[in-house]
mmCIF file of C-alpha atoms and ligand atoms in Angstrom:
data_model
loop_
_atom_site.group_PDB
_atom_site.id
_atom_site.type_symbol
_atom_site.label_atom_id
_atom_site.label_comp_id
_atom_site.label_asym_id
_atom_site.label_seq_id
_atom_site.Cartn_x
_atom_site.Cartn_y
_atom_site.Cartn_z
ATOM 1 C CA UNK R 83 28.500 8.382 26.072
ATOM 2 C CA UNK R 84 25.827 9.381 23.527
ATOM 3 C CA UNK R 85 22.426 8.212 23.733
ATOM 4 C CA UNK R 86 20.253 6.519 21.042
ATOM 5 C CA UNK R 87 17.747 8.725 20.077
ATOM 6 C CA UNK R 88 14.531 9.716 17.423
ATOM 7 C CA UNK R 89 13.914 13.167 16.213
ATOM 8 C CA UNK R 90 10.295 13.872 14.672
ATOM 9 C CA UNK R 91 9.021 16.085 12.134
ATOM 10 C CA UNK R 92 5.875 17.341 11.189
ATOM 11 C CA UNK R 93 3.816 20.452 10.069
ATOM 12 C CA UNK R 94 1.180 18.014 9.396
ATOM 13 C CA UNK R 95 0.976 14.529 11.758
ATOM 14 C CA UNK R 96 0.458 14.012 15.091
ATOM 15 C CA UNK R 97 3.439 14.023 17.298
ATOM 16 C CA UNK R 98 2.286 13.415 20.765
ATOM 17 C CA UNK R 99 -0.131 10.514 18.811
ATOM 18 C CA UNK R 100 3.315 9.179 16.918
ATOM 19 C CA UNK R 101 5.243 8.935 20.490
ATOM 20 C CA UNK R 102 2.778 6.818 22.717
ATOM 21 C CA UNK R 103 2.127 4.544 19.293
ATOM 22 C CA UNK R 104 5.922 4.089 19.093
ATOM 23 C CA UNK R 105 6.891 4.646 22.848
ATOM 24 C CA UNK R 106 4.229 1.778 23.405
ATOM 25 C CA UNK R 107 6.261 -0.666 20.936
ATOM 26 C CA UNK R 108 9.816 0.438 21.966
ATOM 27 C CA UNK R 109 9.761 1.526 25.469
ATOM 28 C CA UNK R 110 12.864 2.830 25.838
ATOM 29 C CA UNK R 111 12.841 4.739 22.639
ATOM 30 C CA UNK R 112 14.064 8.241 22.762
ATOM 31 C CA UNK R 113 11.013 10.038 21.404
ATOM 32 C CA UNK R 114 12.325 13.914 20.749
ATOM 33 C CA UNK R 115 10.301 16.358 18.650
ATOM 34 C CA UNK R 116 12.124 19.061 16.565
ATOM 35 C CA UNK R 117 12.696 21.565 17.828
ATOM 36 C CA UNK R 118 13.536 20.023 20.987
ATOM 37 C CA UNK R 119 16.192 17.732 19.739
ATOM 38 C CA UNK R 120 18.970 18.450 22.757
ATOM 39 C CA UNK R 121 22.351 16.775 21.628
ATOM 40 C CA UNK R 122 22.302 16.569 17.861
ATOM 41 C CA UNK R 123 24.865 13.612 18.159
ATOM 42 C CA UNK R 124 22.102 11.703 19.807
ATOM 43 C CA UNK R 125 19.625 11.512 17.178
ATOM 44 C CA UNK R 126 19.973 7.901 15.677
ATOM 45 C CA UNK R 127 16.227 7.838 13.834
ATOM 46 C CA UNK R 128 14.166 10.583 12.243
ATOM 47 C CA UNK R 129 10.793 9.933 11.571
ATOM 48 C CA UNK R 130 9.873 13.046 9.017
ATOM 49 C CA UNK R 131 7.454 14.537 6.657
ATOM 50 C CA UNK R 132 8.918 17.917 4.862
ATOM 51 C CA UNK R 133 11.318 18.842 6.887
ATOM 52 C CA UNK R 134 13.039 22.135 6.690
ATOM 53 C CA UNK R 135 15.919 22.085 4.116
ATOM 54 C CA UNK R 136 19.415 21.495 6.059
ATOM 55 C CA UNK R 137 17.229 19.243 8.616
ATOM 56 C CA UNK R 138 19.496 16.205 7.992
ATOM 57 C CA UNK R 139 22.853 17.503 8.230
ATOM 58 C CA UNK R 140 22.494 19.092 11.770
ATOM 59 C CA UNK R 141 22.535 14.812 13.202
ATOM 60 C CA UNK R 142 26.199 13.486 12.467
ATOM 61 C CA UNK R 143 25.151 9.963 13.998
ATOM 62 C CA UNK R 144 21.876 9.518 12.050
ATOM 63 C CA UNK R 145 21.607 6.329 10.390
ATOM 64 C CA UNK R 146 18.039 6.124 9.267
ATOM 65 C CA UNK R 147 14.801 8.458 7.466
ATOM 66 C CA UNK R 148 11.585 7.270 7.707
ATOM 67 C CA UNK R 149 9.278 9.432 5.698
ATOM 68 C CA UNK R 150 5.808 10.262 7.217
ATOM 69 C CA UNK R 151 3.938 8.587 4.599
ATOM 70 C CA UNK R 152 4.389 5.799 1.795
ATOM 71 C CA UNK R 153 4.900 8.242 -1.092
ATOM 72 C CA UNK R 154 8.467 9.746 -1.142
ATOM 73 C CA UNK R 155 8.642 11.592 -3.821
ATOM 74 C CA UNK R 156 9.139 14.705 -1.550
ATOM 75 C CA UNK R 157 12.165 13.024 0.267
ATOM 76 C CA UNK R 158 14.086 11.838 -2.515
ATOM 77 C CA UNK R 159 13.691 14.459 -4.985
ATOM 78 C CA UNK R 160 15.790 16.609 -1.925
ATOM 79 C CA UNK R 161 19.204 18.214 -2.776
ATOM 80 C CA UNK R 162 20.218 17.930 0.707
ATOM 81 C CA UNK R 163 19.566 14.266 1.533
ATOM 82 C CA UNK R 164 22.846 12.426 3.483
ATOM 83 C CA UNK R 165 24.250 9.200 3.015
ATOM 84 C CA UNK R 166 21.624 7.168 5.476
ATOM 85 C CA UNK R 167 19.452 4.273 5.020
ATOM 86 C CA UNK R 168 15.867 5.395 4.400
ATOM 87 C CA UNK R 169 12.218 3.819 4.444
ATOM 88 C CA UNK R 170 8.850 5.013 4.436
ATOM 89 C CA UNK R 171 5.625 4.262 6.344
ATOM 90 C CA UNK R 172 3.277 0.872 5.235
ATOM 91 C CA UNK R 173 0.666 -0.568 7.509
ATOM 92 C CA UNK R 174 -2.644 -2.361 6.776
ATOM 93 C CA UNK R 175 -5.049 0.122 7.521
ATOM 94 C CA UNK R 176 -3.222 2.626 4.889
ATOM 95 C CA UNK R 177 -3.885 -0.080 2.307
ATOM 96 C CA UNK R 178 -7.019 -1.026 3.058
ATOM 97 C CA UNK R 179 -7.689 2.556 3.177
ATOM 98 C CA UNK R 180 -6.568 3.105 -0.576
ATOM 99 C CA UNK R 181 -8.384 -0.191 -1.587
ATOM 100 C CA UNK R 182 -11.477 0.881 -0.072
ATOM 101 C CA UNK R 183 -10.848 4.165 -2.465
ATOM 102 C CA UNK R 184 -10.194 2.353 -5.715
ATOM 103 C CA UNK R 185 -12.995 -0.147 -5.821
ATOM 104 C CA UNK R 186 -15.563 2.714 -4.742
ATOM 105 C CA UNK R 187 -13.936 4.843 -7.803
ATOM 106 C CA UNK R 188 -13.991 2.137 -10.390
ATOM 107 C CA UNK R 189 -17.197 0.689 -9.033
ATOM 108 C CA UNK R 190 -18.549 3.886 -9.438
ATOM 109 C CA UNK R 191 -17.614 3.818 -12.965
ATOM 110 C CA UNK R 192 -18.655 -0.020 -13.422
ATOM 111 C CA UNK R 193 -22.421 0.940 -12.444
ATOM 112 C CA UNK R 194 -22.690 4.045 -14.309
ATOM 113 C CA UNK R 195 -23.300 5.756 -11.301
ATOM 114 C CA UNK R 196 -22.563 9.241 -12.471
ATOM 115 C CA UNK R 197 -24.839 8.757 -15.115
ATOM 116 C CA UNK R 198 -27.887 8.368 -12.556
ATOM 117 C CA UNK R 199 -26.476 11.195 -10.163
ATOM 118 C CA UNK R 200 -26.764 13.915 -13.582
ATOM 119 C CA UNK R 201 -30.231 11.850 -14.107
ATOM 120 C CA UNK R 202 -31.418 12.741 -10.620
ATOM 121 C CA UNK R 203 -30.288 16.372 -11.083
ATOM 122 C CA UNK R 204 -32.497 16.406 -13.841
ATOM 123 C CA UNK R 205 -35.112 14.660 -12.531
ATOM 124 C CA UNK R 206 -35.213 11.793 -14.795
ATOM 125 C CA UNK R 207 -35.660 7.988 -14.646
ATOM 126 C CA UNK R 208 -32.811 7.213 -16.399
ATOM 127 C CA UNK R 209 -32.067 3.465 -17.106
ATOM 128 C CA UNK R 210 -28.586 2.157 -18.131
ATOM 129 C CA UNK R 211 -28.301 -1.601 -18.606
ATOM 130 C CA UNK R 212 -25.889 -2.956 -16.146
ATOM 131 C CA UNK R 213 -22.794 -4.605 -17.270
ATOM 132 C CA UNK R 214 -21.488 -8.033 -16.025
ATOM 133 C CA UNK R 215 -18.199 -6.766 -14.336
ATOM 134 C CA UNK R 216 -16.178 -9.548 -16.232
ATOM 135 C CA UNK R 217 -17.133 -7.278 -19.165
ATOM 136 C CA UNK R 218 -15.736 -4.334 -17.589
ATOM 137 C CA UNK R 219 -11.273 -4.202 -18.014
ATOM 138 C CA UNK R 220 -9.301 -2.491 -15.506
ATOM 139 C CA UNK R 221 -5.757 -1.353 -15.202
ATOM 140 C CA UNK R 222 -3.888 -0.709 -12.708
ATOM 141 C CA UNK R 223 -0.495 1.435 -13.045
ATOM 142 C CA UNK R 224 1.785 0.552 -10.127
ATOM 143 C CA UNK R 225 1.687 -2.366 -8.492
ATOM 144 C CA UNK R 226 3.559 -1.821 -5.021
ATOM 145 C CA UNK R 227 2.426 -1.858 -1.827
ATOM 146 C CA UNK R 228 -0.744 -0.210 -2.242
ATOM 147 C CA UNK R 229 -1.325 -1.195 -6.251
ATOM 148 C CA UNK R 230 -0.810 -5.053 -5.987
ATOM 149 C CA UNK R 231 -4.044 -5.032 -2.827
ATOM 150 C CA UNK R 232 -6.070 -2.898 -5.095
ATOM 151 C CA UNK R 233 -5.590 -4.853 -8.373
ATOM 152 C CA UNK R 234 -6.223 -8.073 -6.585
ATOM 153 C CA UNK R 235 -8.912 -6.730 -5.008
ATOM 154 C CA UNK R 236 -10.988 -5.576 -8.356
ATOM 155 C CA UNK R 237 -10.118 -9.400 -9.742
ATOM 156 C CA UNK R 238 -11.921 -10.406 -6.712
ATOM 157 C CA UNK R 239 -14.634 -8.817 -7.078
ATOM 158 C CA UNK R 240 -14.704 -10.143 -10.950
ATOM 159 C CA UNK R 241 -13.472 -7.564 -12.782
ATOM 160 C CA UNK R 242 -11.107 -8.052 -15.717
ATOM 161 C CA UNK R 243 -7.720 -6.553 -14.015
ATOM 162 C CA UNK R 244 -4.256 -5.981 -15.706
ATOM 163 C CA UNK R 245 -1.313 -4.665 -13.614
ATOM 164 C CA UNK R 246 1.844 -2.354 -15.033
ATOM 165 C CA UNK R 247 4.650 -2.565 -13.338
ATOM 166 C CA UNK R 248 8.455 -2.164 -13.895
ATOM 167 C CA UNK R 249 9.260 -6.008 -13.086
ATOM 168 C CA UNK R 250 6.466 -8.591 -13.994
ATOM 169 C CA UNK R 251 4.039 -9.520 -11.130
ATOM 170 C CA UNK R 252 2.374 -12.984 -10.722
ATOM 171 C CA UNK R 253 -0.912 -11.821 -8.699
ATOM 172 C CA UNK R 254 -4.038 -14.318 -9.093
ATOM 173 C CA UNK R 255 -6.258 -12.864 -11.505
ATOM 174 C CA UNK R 256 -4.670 -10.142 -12.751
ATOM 175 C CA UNK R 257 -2.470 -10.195 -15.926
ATOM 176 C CA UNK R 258 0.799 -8.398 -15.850
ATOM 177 C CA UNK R 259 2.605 -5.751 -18.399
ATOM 178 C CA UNK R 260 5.903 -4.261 -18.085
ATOM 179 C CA UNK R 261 7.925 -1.665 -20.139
ATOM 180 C CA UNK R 262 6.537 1.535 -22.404
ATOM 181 C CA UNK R 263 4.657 -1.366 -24.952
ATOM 182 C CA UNK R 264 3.634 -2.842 -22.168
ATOM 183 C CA UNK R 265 2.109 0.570 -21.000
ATOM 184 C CA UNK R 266 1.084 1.480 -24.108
ATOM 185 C CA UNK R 267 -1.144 -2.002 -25.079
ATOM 186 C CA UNK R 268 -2.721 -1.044 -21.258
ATOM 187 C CA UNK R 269 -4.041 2.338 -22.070
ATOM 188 C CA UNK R 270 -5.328 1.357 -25.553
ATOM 189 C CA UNK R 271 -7.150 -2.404 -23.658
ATOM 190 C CA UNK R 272 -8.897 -0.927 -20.469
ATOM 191 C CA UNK R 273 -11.999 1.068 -19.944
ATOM 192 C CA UNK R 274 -11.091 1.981 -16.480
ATOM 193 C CA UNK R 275 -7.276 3.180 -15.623
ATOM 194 C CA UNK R 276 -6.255 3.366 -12.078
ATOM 195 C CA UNK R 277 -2.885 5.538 -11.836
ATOM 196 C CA UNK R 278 -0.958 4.075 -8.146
ATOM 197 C CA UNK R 279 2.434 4.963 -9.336
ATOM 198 C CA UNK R 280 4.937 6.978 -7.816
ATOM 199 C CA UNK R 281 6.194 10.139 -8.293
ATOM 200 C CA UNK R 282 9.449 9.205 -9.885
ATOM 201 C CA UNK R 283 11.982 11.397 -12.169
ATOM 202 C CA UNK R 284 10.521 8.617 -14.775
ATOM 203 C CA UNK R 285 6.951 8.532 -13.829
ATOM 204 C CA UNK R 286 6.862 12.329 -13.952
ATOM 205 C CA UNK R 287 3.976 13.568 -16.166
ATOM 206 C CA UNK R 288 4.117 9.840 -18.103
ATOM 207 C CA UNK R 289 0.199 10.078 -18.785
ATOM 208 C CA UNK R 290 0.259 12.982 -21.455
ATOM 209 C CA UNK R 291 -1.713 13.365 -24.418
ATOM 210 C CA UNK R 292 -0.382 10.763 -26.219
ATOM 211 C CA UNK R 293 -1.251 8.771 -23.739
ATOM 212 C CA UNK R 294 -4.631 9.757 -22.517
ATOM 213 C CA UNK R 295 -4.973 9.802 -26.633
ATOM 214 C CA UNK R 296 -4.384 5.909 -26.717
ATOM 215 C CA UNK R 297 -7.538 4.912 -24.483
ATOM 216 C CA UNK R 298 -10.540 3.685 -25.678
ATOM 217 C CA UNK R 299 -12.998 6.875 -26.547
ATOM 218 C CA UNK R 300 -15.312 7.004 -23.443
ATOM 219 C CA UNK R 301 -12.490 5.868 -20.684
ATOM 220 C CA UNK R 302 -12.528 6.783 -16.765
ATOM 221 C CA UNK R 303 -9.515 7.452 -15.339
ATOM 222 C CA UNK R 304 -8.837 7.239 -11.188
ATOM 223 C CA UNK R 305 -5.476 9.190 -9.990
ATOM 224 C CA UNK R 306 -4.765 8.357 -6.216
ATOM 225 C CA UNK R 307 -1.030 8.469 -6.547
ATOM 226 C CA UNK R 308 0.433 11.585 -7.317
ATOM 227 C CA UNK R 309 -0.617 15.005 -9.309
ATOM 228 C CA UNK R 310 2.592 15.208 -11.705
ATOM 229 C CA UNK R 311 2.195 11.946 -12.944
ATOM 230 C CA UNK R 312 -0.469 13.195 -15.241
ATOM 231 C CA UNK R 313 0.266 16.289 -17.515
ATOM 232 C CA UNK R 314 -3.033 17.782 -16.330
ATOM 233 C CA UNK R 315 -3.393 20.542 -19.229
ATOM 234 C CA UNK R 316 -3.594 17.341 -21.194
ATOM 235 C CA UNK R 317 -6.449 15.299 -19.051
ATOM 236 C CA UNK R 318 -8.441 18.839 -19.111
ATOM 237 C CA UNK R 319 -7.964 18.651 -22.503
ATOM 238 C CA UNK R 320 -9.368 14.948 -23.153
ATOM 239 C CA UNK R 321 -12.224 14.943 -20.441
ATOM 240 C CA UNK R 322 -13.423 18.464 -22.462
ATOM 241 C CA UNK R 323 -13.828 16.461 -25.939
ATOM 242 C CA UNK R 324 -15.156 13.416 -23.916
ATOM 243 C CA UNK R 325 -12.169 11.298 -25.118
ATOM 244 C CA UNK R 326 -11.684 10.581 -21.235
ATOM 245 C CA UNK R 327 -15.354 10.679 -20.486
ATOM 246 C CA UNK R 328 -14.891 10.742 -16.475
ATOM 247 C CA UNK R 329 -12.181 11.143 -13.696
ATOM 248 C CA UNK R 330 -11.657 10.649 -10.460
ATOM 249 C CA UNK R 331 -8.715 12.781 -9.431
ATOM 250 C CA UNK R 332 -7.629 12.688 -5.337
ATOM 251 C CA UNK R 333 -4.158 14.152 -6.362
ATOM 252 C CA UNK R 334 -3.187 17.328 -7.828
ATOM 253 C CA UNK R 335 0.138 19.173 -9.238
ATOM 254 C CA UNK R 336 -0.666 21.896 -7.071
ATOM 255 C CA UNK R 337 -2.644 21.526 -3.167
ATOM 256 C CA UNK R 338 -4.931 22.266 -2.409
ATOM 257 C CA UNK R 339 -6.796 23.052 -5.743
ATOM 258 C CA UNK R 340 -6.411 26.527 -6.611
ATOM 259 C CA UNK R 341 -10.080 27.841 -6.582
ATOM 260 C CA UNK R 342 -9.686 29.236 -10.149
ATOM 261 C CA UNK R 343 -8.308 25.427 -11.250
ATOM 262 C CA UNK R 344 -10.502 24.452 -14.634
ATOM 263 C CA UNK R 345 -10.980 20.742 -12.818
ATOM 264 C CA UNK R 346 -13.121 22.470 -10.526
ATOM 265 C CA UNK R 347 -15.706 23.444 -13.729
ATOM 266 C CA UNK R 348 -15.598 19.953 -15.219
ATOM 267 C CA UNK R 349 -19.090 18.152 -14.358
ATOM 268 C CA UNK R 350 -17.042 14.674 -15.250
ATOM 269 C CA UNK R 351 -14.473 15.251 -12.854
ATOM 270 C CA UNK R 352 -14.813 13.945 -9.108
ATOM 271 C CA UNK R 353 -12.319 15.250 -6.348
ATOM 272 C CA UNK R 354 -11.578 14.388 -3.625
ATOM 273 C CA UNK R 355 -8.582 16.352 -1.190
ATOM 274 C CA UNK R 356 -5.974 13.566 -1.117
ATOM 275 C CA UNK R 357 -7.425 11.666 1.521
ATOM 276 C CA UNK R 358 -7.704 8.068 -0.418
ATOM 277 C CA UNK R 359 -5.342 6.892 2.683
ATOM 278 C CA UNK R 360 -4.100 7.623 5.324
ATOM 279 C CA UNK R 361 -1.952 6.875 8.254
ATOM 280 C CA UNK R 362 -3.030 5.565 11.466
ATOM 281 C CA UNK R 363 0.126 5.875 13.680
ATOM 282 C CA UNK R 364 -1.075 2.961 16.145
ATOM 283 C CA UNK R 365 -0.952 0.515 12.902
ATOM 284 C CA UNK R 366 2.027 2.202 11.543
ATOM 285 C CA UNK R 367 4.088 2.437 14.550
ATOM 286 C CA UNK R 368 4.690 -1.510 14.541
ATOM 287 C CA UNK R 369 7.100 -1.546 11.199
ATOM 288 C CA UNK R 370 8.925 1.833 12.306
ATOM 289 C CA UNK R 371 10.076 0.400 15.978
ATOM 290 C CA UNK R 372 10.657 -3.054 13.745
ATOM 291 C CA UNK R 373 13.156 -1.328 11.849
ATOM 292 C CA UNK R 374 14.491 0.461 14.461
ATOM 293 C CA UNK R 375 15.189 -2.673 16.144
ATOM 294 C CA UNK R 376 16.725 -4.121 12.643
ATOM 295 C CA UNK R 377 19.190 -1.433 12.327
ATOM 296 C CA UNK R 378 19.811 -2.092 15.631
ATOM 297 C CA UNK R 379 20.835 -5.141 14.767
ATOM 298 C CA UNK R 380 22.631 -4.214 11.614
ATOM 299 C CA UNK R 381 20.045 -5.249 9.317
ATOM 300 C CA UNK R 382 18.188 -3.066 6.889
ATOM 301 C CA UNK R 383 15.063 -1.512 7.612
ATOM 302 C CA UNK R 384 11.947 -2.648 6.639
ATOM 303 C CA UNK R 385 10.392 -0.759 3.486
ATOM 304 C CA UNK R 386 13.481 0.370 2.762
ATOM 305 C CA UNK R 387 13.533 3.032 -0.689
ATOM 306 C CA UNK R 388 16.016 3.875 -3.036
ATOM 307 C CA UNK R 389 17.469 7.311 -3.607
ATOM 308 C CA UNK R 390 18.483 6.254 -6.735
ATOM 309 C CA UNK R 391 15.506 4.640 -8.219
ATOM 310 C CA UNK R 392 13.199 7.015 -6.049
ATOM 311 C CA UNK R 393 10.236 5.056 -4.782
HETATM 312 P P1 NDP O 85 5.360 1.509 -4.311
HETATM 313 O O1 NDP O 85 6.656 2.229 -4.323
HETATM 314 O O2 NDP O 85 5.158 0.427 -3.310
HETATM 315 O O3 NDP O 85 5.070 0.861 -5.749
HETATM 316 C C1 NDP O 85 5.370 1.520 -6.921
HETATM 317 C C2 NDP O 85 4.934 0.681 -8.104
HETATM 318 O O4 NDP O 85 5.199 1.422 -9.298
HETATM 319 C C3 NDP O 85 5.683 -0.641 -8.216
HETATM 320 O O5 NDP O 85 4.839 -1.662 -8.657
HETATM 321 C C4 NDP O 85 6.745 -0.332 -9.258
HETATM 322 O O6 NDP O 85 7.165 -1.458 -10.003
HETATM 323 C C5 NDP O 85 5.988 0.617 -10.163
HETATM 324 N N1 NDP O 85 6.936 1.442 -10.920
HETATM 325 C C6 NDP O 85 7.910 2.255 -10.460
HETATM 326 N N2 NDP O 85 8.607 2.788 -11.476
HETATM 327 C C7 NDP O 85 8.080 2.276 -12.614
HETATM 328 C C8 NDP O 85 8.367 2.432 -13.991
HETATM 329 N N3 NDP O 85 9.350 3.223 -14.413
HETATM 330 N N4 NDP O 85 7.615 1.748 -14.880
HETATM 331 C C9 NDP O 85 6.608 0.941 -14.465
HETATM 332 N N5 NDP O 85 6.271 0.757 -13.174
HETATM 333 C C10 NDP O 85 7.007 1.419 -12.266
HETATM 334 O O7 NDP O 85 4.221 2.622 -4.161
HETATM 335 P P2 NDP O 85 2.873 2.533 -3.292
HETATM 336 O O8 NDP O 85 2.045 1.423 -3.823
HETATM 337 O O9 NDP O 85 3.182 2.562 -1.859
HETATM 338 O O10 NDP O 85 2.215 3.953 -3.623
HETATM 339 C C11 NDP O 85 1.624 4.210 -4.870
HETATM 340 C C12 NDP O 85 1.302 5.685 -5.004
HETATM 341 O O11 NDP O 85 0.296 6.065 -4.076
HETATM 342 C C13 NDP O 85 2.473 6.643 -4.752
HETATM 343 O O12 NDP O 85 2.441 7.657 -5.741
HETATM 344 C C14 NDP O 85 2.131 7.286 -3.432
HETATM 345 O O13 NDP O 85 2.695 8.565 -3.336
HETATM 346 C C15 NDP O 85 0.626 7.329 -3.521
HETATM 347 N N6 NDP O 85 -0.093 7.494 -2.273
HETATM 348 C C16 NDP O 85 -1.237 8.258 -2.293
HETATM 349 C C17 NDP O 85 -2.009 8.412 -1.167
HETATM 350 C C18 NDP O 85 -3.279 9.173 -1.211
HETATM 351 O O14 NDP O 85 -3.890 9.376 -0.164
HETATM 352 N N7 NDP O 85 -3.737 9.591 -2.367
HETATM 353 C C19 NDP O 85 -1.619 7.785 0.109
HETATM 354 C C20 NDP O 85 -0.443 6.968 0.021
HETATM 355 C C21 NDP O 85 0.298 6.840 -1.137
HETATM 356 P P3 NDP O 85 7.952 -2.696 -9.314
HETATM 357 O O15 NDP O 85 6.921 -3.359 -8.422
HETATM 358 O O16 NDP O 85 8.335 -3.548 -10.437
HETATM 359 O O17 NDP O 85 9.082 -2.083 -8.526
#
């Protein structure tokens, strides 16, 4: 008889980390790491990030991927994906991680903070007036698992917060828009924009010039979601003129940066190397072995994702 087994994949996480964080929730998992997989027809579970094309086929009995990480645009933008169930990671230290992220980046923005850090290269007192943040409108694009904590967070604090999203949200505080009007009456409202969408076939490169074009003269714009959401050429183009006056950018088309990348010569652009969250296996471990044990019992995992819609 075949056993019930996991198969993990990595270039980049921890595996011996990822097997006592699981092992310690599901003791009698079978925790194998590629490529030490023994009988194919055991693996039940793979827990991946980037695996090598042709990795899914080689397990006739798999029933579930769970991508290494809550964005999964690499997964599901895959030719060579089989007909499984598949989730990806969420735990609360990856979104307080990313909220931590956001309010520092708009914060930033809300106290004029880059303002003082040129004044202090230059030596000079230089006072700004500081704004009530009521005065001061956020968006926020994508409100999933990490958006909807952020958003809620920056109306805690007092900021004036609108969400988009692709179905309306009801999240205290913040004021919801839907649609391409919806998107559109966002960009051309809010000082600060806060891109946490994914990396869909639709999202791809949605903030263009047009777009960048419709905010207010003098907007900030935070990306912590993915690169190709943004047409970058574009952003380079608006943050030279000033239209975007400042970004924060912790995602890129291409990483790492390419040394020769024109962000890198932009004195109003802040980056950071795509480490607004990330993934402690000890919290994360507890929703993989839960949906291991919900497939178990013929139930869908948790944080399940959609081929089709792809997020
Ligand atoms: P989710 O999949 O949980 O949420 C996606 C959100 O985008 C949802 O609110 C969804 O709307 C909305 N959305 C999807 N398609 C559309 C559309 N066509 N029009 C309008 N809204 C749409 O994503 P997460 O919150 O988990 O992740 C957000 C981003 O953060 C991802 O890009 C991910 O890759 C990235 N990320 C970045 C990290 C970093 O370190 N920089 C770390 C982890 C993630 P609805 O709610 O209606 O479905």
């Amino acid at each position: 008889m075949s056993r019930e087994a996991l198969v993990f994949y990595s270039p980049v996480d921890d595996a011996t980390a990822w097997r006592e964080a699981l092992t310690a929730e599901l003791p009698d998992l079978d925790f194998r790491v590629d490529p030490e997989v023994g009988d194919p027809s055991d693996i039940r579970y793979a827990l991946v990030w980037v695996p090598p094309r042709g990795f899914f086929a080689r397990f006739p009995n798999l029933q579930l991927v769970t991508n290494l990480g809550a964005g999964v645009d690499a997964l599901l933008g895959r030719d060579d994906l089989v007909p499984v169930k598949f989730s990806r990671l969420n735990d609360p230290g990856m979104t307080a991680m990313m909220t931590s992220y956001v309010v520092f980046a708009v914060t930033r923005y809300a106290r004029d903070i880059p303002v003082f850090e040129r004044a202090k290269r230059r030596g000079e007192w230089e006072y700004v007036h500081p704004r009530p943040l009521a005065d001061i409108k956020v968006a926020v694009l994508g409100l999933g698992e990490l958006g909807a904590p952020a958003a809620r967070a920056l109306a805690g604090m007092g900021y004036t917060v609108t969400g988009w999203s692709r179905s309306p949200k009801e999240i205290a505080g913040v004021a919801s828009e839907t649609g391409r009007a919806g998107l559109e009456r966002v960009l051309a409202d809010n000082e600060i924009i806060v891109s946490l969408l994914p990396l869909t076939p639709d999202l791809r490169g949605i903030l263009g010039a047009r777009e960048f074009a419709l905010m207010p003269k003098g907007a900030k714009f935070i990306n912590a979601s993915r690169g190709a959401v943004v047409d970058e050429a574009a952003l380079i183009a608006a943050l030279r003129t000033g239209h975007v006056a400042e970004a924060t950018l912790d995602v890129f088309e291409t990483e790492p940066l390419p040394p020769d990348h024109p962000f890198w010569t932009l004195d109003n652009v802040l980056i950071t190397p795509h480490l607004a969250s990330i993934t402690v296996p000890k919290l994360a471990a507890r929703d993989v072995a839960q949906s291991i044990r919900r497939m178990r019992q013929g139930l869908a995992p948790l944080h399940q994702v959609d081929p089709a819609r792809g997020y």
